[in-house]
Coordinates of C-alpha atoms (C1' of nucleotides) in Angstrom, one line a residue:
Chain A
M26 CA 112.8 103.8 143.5
G27 CA 111.8 103.3 139.8
R28 CA 111.9 100.1 137.9
P29 CA 114.4 97.4 138.1
P30 CA 117.1 97.5 135.4
C31 CA 116.1 96.1 132.0
C32 CA 119.1 94.1 131.2
D33 CA 122.8 94.0 132.0
K34 CA 125.1 95.8 129.7
V35 CA 127.7 93.2 130.2
G36 CA 127.6 90.2 127.9
V37 CA 125.1 91.7 125.6
K38 CA 125.6 90.6 122.0
K39 CA 125.7 93.1 119.3
G40 CA 125.8 93.0 115.6
P41 CA 123.8 91.1 113.0
W42 CA 121.1 88.7 114.2
T43 CA 121.4 85.0 113.5
P44 CA 118.6 82.7 112.4
E45 CA 118.6 81.0 115.6
E46 CA 118.2 84.2 117.5
D47 CA 115.4 85.3 115.1
L48 CA 113.7 82.1 115.8
M49 CA 113.9 82.5 119.5
L50 CA 112.6 85.9 119.3
V51 CA 109.7 85.1 117.0
S52 CA 108.7 82.1 119.0
Y53 CA 108.7 84.0 122.1
V54 CA 106.6 86.9 120.6
Q55 CA 104.3 84.4 119.1
E56 CA 103.7 83.1 122.5
H57 CA 103.5 86.2 124.6
G58 CA 102.9 88.9 122.0
P59 CA 105.1 92.0 121.5
G60 CA 105.8 94.2 124.5
N61 CA 107.4 93.8 127.8
W62 CA 110.7 93.8 126.0
R63 CA 112.8 93.8 129.0
A64 CA 111.5 90.3 129.8
V65 CA 112.6 89.0 126.4
P66 CA 116.2 88.5 126.9
T67 CA 115.7 86.6 130.2
N68 CA 112.8 84.6 129.1
T69 CA 114.4 83.6 125.8
G70 CA 118.0 83.3 126.8
L71 CA 119.0 85.7 124.1
M72 CA 122.1 87.6 124.8
R73 CA 120.6 90.6 123.5
C74 CA 119.6 93.9 125.0
S75 CA 115.8 94.4 125.1
K76 CA 116.0 97.4 123.0
S77 CA 117.8 95.4 120.3
C78 CA 115.1 92.7 120.5
R79 CA 112.4 95.2 120.1
L80 CA 114.2 96.8 117.1
R81 CA 114.7 93.4 115.5
W82 CA 111.1 92.7 115.9
T83 CA 109.7 95.9 114.6
N84 CA 112.1 96.4 111.8
Y85 CA 112.4 92.9 110.5
L86 CA 110.4 90.0 112.1
R87 CA 107.2 91.7 112.5
P88 CA 104.5 90.2 110.4
G89 CA 103.1 92.0 107.5
I90 CA 106.4 93.7 106.7
K91 CA 106.9 94.2 103.1
R92 CA 110.5 94.4 101.9
G93 CA 112.2 95.2 98.7
N94 CA 111.4 97.9 96.2
F95 CA 109.2 100.7 97.0
T96 CA 106.4 101.3 94.4
D97 CA 105.9 104.7 92.8
Q98 CA 102.9 105.0 94.8
E99 CA 104.7 104.6 98.2
E100 CA 107.4 106.8 97.0
K101 CA 105.1 109.7 96.3
L102 CA 103.2 109.1 99.5
I103 CA 106.5 109.4 101.6
V104 CA 107.4 112.5 99.7
H105 CA 104.1 114.0 100.7
L106 CA 104.2 112.8 104.2
Q107 CA 107.7 113.9 104.6
A108 CA 106.8 117.4 103.5
L109 CA 103.9 117.4 105.7
L110 CA 105.5 115.7 108.8
G111 CA 109.1 116.3 108.5
N112 CA 111.4 113.5 109.5
R113 CA 108.9 111.9 111.6
W114 CA 109.5 108.4 110.2
A115 CA 107.4 106.6 112.6
A116 CA 104.5 108.9 111.9
I117 CA 105.1 108.4 108.2
A118 CA 105.4 104.7 108.6
S119 CA 102.0 104.5 110.3
Y120 CA 100.6 105.4 106.9
L121 CA 102.6 102.7 105.2
P122 CA 101.6 99.8 107.4
E123 CA 103.8 97.4 105.4
R124 CA 106.9 99.4 105.8
T125 CA 109.0 100.2 108.9
D126 CA 110.1 103.6 109.9
N127 CA 113.7 102.3 109.5
D128 CA 112.9 101.2 106.0
I129 CA 111.3 104.5 105.0
K130 CA 114.1 106.5 106.7
N131 CA 116.7 104.5 104.7
Y132 CA 114.8 104.8 101.5
W133 CA 114.4 108.5 102.0
N134 CA 118.1 109.0 102.8
T135 CA 119.4 106.8 100.0
H136 CA 116.9 107.5 97.2
L137 CA 114.3 110.1 97.7
K138 CA 116.5 112.9 99.1
K139 CA 118.7 112.5 95.9
K140 CA 115.8 112.3 93.7
L141 CA 114.2 115.4 95.1
K142 CA 117.5 117.1 94.9
K143 CA 118.0 116.2 91.4
M144 CA 114.6 117.5 90.5
Q145 CA 115.1 120.6 92.2
A146 CA 118.5 121.2 90.6
G147 CA 116.6 120.6 87.4
E148 CA 114.4 123.6 87.8
G149 CA 117.1 125.8 89.1
D150 CA 118.8 126.6 92.3
R151 CA 115.9 127.8 94.3
G152 CA 115.5 125.8 97.6
E153 CA 118.3 124.2 99.6
D154 CA 118.0 120.8 100.4
G155 CA 114.5 120.2 99.4
G156 CA 112.6 117.8 101.5
A157 CA 115.6 117.1 103.5
G158 CA 115.6 120.8 104.3
A159 CA 112.1 120.7 105.3
A160 CA 113.0 117.8 107.3
A161 CA 115.8 119.8 109.1
G162 CA 113.3 122.4 109.9
G163 CA 110.3 120.4 110.7
G164 CA 111.9 117.2 112.0
G165 CA 114.6 118.7 114.0
K166 CA 114.5 119.4 117.6
R167 CA 112.3 122.4 118.3
P168 CA 112.8 124.8 121.1
S169 CA 110.5 123.7 123.7
V170 CA 109.3 127.2 124.1
L171 CA 107.2 126.7 121.0
K172 CA 105.3 123.9 122.4
G173 CA 102.6 125.7 124.1
Q174 CA 102.1 128.0 121.1
W175 CA 101.7 125.0 118.8
E176 CA 99.3 123.3 121.0
R177 CA 97.0 126.4 121.2
R178 CA 97.2 127.2 117.7
L179 CA 97.2 123.8 116.2
Q180 CA 94.1 122.7 118.4
T181 CA 92.3 125.1 116.0
D182 CA 94.2 124.1 112.9
I183 CA 94.1 120.5 113.2
H184 CA 91.0 120.0 111.2
T185 CA 92.8 121.7 108.2
A186 CA 95.8 119.5 108.6
R187 CA 93.6 116.3 108.8
Q188 CA 91.8 117.3 105.8
A189 CA 94.8 117.9 103.8
L190 CA 96.2 114.5 104.8
R191 CA 92.9 112.8 104.0
D192 CA 93.0 114.4 100.6
A193 CA 96.5 113.1 99.9
L194 CA 95.7 109.7 101.2
S195 CA 92.5 109.1 99.6
L196 CA 93.9 109.4 96.0
E197 CA 94.1 105.7 95.5
P198 CA 91.1 104.1 97.1
S199 CA 91.5 101.0 95.3
S200 CA 95.1 100.3 96.3
A201 CA 94.9 97.7 98.9
P202 CA 97.9 98.8 101.0
L203 CA 96.8 102.3 100.9
A204 CA 93.2 101.8 101.1
N205 CA 93.2 101.9 104.8
L206 CA 95.6 104.7 105.2
A207 CA 93.2 107.5 105.5
E208 CA 91.8 105.6 108.4
P209 CA 94.4 103.5 109.8
Q210 CA 93.0 100.4 111.2
P211 CA 93.7 99.8 114.8
T212 CA 94.7 96.4 115.5
P213 CA 93.2 95.5 118.9
P214 CA 95.9 93.7 121.0
G215 CA 95.1 90.2 121.5
S216 CA 93.3 89.9 118.1
T217 CA 96.7 90.1 116.4
T218 CA 97.6 86.9 115.0
Y219 CA 101.2 86.1 115.0
A220 CA 100.9 83.2 112.6
S221 CA 102.4 85.1 109.9
S222 CA 105.5 85.7 111.8
A223 CA 106.2 82.1 111.6
E224 CA 106.0 82.6 107.8
N225 CA 108.4 85.4 108.1
I226 CA 110.9 83.4 109.9
A227 CA 110.3 80.4 107.6
R228 CA 111.1 82.5 104.7
L229 CA 114.1 83.9 106.6
L230 CA 115.4 80.4 107.3
E231 CA 114.8 79.3 103.8
G232 CA 116.8 81.9 102.5
W233 CA 119.7 81.4 104.9
L234 CA 119.6 77.7 104.3
R235 CA 119.9 78.1 100.5
P236 CA 123.3 78.1 99.3
G237 CA 124.5 81.6 98.8
G238 CA 121.7 82.9 100.8
G239 CA 124.1 85.2 102.4
S240 CA 125.5 85.1 105.9
G241 CA 123.9 86.5 108.9
A242 CA 121.1 88.8 108.9
G243 CA 123.0 91.4 106.9
K244 CA 121.1 91.0 103.7
G245 CA 117.9 89.3 104.5
P246 CA 116.8 86.8 101.9
E247 CA 113.5 88.5 101.8
A248 CA 115.0 91.5 100.2
S249 CA 114.5 90.0 96.8
G250 CA 110.7 89.9 96.9
S251 CA 108.0 91.4 98.8
T252 CA 106.9 89.3 101.6
S253 CA 103.4 90.3 101.3
T254 CA 102.0 88.7 104.2
T255 CA 98.5 89.9 103.9
A256 CA 98.1 89.7 107.7
T257 CA 98.1 93.4 108.3
T258 CA 99.0 92.9 112.0
Q259 CA 100.2 96.4 112.4
Q260 CA 101.9 96.5 115.7
R261 CA 102.1 100.1 115.7
P262 CA 100.0 101.6 118.4
Q263 CA 97.3 103.7 117.1
C264 CA 95.0 106.0 118.7
S265 CA 91.7 104.3 117.7
G266 CA 89.5 105.8 120.1
E267 CA 88.6 102.4 121.1
G268 CA 91.0 102.4 123.9
A269 CA 92.5 99.1 123.0
A270 CA 95.6 100.3 121.5
S271 CA 96.9 101.7 124.8
A272 CA 98.1 98.3 125.6
S273 CA 101.3 98.8 123.8
A274 CA 101.9 101.8 125.8
S275 CA 103.0 104.2 123.2
H276 CA 102.0 107.8 123.1
S277 CA 104.9 108.9 121.2
S278 CA 105.2 110.6 117.8
G279 CA 104.3 107.6 115.6
A280 CA 101.0 107.1 117.3
A281 CA 100.5 110.8 117.7
A282 CA 100.7 111.3 113.9
N283 CA 97.9 108.8 113.6
K284 CA 95.9 110.8 116.1
A285 CA 96.6 113.9 114.2
A286 CA 95.0 112.4 111.1
Q287 CA 92.2 110.8 112.8
T288 CA 90.8 112.1 116.1
P289 CA 91.2 115.6 117.4
E290 CA 90.3 114.4 120.8
C291 CA 93.4 112.3 120.9
S292 CA 95.2 114.7 123.2
T293 CA 97.7 117.5 122.8
E294 CA 100.3 115.3 121.2
T295 CA 98.1 115.4 118.2
S296 CA 98.5 119.1 118.0
K297 CA 102.2 118.9 118.4
M298 CA 102.6 116.5 115.6
A299 CA 100.3 118.4 113.2
G300 CA 102.2 121.6 114.3
S301 CA 105.4 120.1 113.2
S302 CA 103.8 119.2 110.2
A303 CA 102.9 122.7 109.5
V304 CA 106.3 123.9 110.4
A305 CA 107.8 121.4 108.1
A306 CA 105.4 122.3 105.3
L307 CA 106.4 126.0 105.9
S308 CA 109.9 125.3 104.8
A309 CA 108.8 123.2 101.9
P310 CA 111.1 123.5 99.0
A311 CA 110.1 124.7 95.6
F312 CA 107.6 122.3 94.4
S313 CA 106.7 123.0 90.8
M314 CA 108.8 120.2 89.5
L315 CA 108.0 117.9 92.4
E316 CA 104.4 118.7 91.8
S317 CA 104.6 117.5 88.3
W318 CA 106.2 114.4 89.4
L319 CA 103.8 113.9 92.1
L320 CA 100.8 114.7 90.0
D321 CA 102.0 112.4 87.4
D322 CA 100.7 108.8 87.4
G323 CA 97.4 109.4 88.7
M324 CA 98.2 111.1 92.0
G325 CA 96.0 113.6 90.7
H326 CA 93.7 115.9 92.6
G327 CA 94.3 117.3 95.8
E328 CA 98.1 116.8 95.9
V329 CA 99.0 120.4 95.3
G330 CA 96.3 121.2 97.6
L331 CA 97.9 119.2 100.2
M332 CA 101.0 121.3 99.9
T333 CA 99.4 124.5 99.7
D334 CA 96.6 123.8 102.1
V335 CA 99.0 123.2 104.9
V336 CA 101.2 126.2 104.4
P337 CA 98.6 128.6 105.4
L338 CA 98.3 126.9 108.7
G339 CA 100.4 129.6 110.2
D340 CA 102.8 132.2 109.4
P341 CA 106.2 131.0 110.4
S342 CA 106.7 134.3 112.3
E343 CA 103.9 133.4 114.5
F344 CA 105.9 130.5 115.8
F345 CA 108.8 132.8 116.9
Chain B
dA25 C1' 141.6 90.0 88.2
dA26 C1' 142.4 93.3 91.7
dC27 C1' 141.4 97.2 93.7
dA28 C1' 138.7 101.5 94.7
dT29 C1' 134.4 103.7 95.1
dT30 C1' 129.5 104.0 95.7
dA31 C1' 125.1 102.3 97.4
dC32 C1' 122.4 100.1 100.5
dC33 C1' 120.5 98.6 104.8
dA34 C1' 120.5 96.4 109.4
dA35 C1' 121.8 97.7 113.8
dC36 C1' 123.5 100.8 117.2
dC37 C1' 123.7 105.3 119.8
dG38 C1' 121.8 108.8 122.0
dC39 C1' 118.2 111.6 123.2
dT40 C1' 113.2 112.5 124.6
dT41 C1' 109.0 111.0 126.4
dT42 C1' 106.3 108.0 129.2
dT43 C1' 105.6 104.8 132.8
dT44 C1' 106.3 102.9 137.2
dG45 C1' 107.4 102.1 142.0
Chain C
dT16 C1' 105.9 114.0 143.6
dC17 C1' 110.0 112.3 142.1
dA18 C1' 113.5 109.5 140.4
dA19 C1' 114.8 105.7 137.7
dA20 C1' 114.1 102.8 133.9
dA21 C1' 111.5 101.3 129.8
dA22 C1' 109.9 102.5 125.5
dG23 C1' 110.2 104.9 121.4
dC24 C1' 112.2 107.9 117.9
dG25 C1' 115.5 109.9 114.7
dG26 C1' 120.3 110.1 113.3
dT27 C1' 124.4 107.8 112.3
dT28 C1' 127.5 104.1 111.6
dG29 C1' 129.6 99.7 109.8
dG30 C1' 129.5 95.8 107.0
dT31 C1' 128.7 94.1 102.6
dA32 C1' 127.2 93.9 97.8
dA33 C1' 127.4 96.1 93.6
dT34 C1' 129.6 98.9 90.2
dG35 C1' 133.3 101.3 88.1
dT36 C1' 138.4 101.8 86.9

DNA sequence: AACATTACCAACCGCTTTTTG
DNA sequence: TCAAAAAGCGGTTGGTAATGT
């Protein structure tokens, strides 16, 4: 029964990827497209687990990935989304198409968490862990008992959540990377061009080949500058309503978050995600200082609204 | 210059959800 | 319908570069 096993655990290589491995993976994906990862190790000869291949592709080799410093804009957006969605990095990443969930997660853990903590410390000892606290509440594992309750409740509240998110995301309509955030553009499978992945790998190799370019994949050469391949070949599956995105076979949280922000008809996952958003927002930290930071620099209208609008979604007690 | 500490990030691990035979 | 495996996600770890002593 079931499927055949994906790959042998024996003889599977671990650790940093070499340029050669990257090349093999990239050329394979260029030819066949992403997906069907279990076939990748066998077809390419890579001594890697399919899971590892997928991760390498999505986190590093995928075209359109921007590396390097996060802009203030991105930073603020992440803070907002984290407050709204909790630690659903894939969901958050779907609104920052050029960033990977891993990247965002790392950035949150290494930079933003501290930054927020500092800010909250600056305004007194209210609140615990700030966004992280919200994360623990909203992003953590929730009792499955709550699921049905969320669904029912959030089917009705979803519109409010969407509106709040839209408000937050439409603040910088002129900003190119953010411009399509409110309505994440679906990338129909097949229309995706993988040409830019060659650029990626070329850059990669260029860096490696350069003296002092570092060893292995540890510190990618791209880290120094943003590899702004404008090909927004966002591989993340999205609920576009056009049905095409289903090809990548993901109905999990990342896509679900998009659904939440876009189409209420995108099934119950939508509600779950937005539900957790509400829950996360409920445990949001004291925001006054955060607000001023977020409001600063043209994040302007609607930001506080985002925070406050979401809170009324539900009384925490109603979830328990 | 040598060592210790801190910061960062790629990759792995383990779990949950979804898909498939 | 069910079990097994794939796919996906979030948390954590390990290696390395940067910084401090």
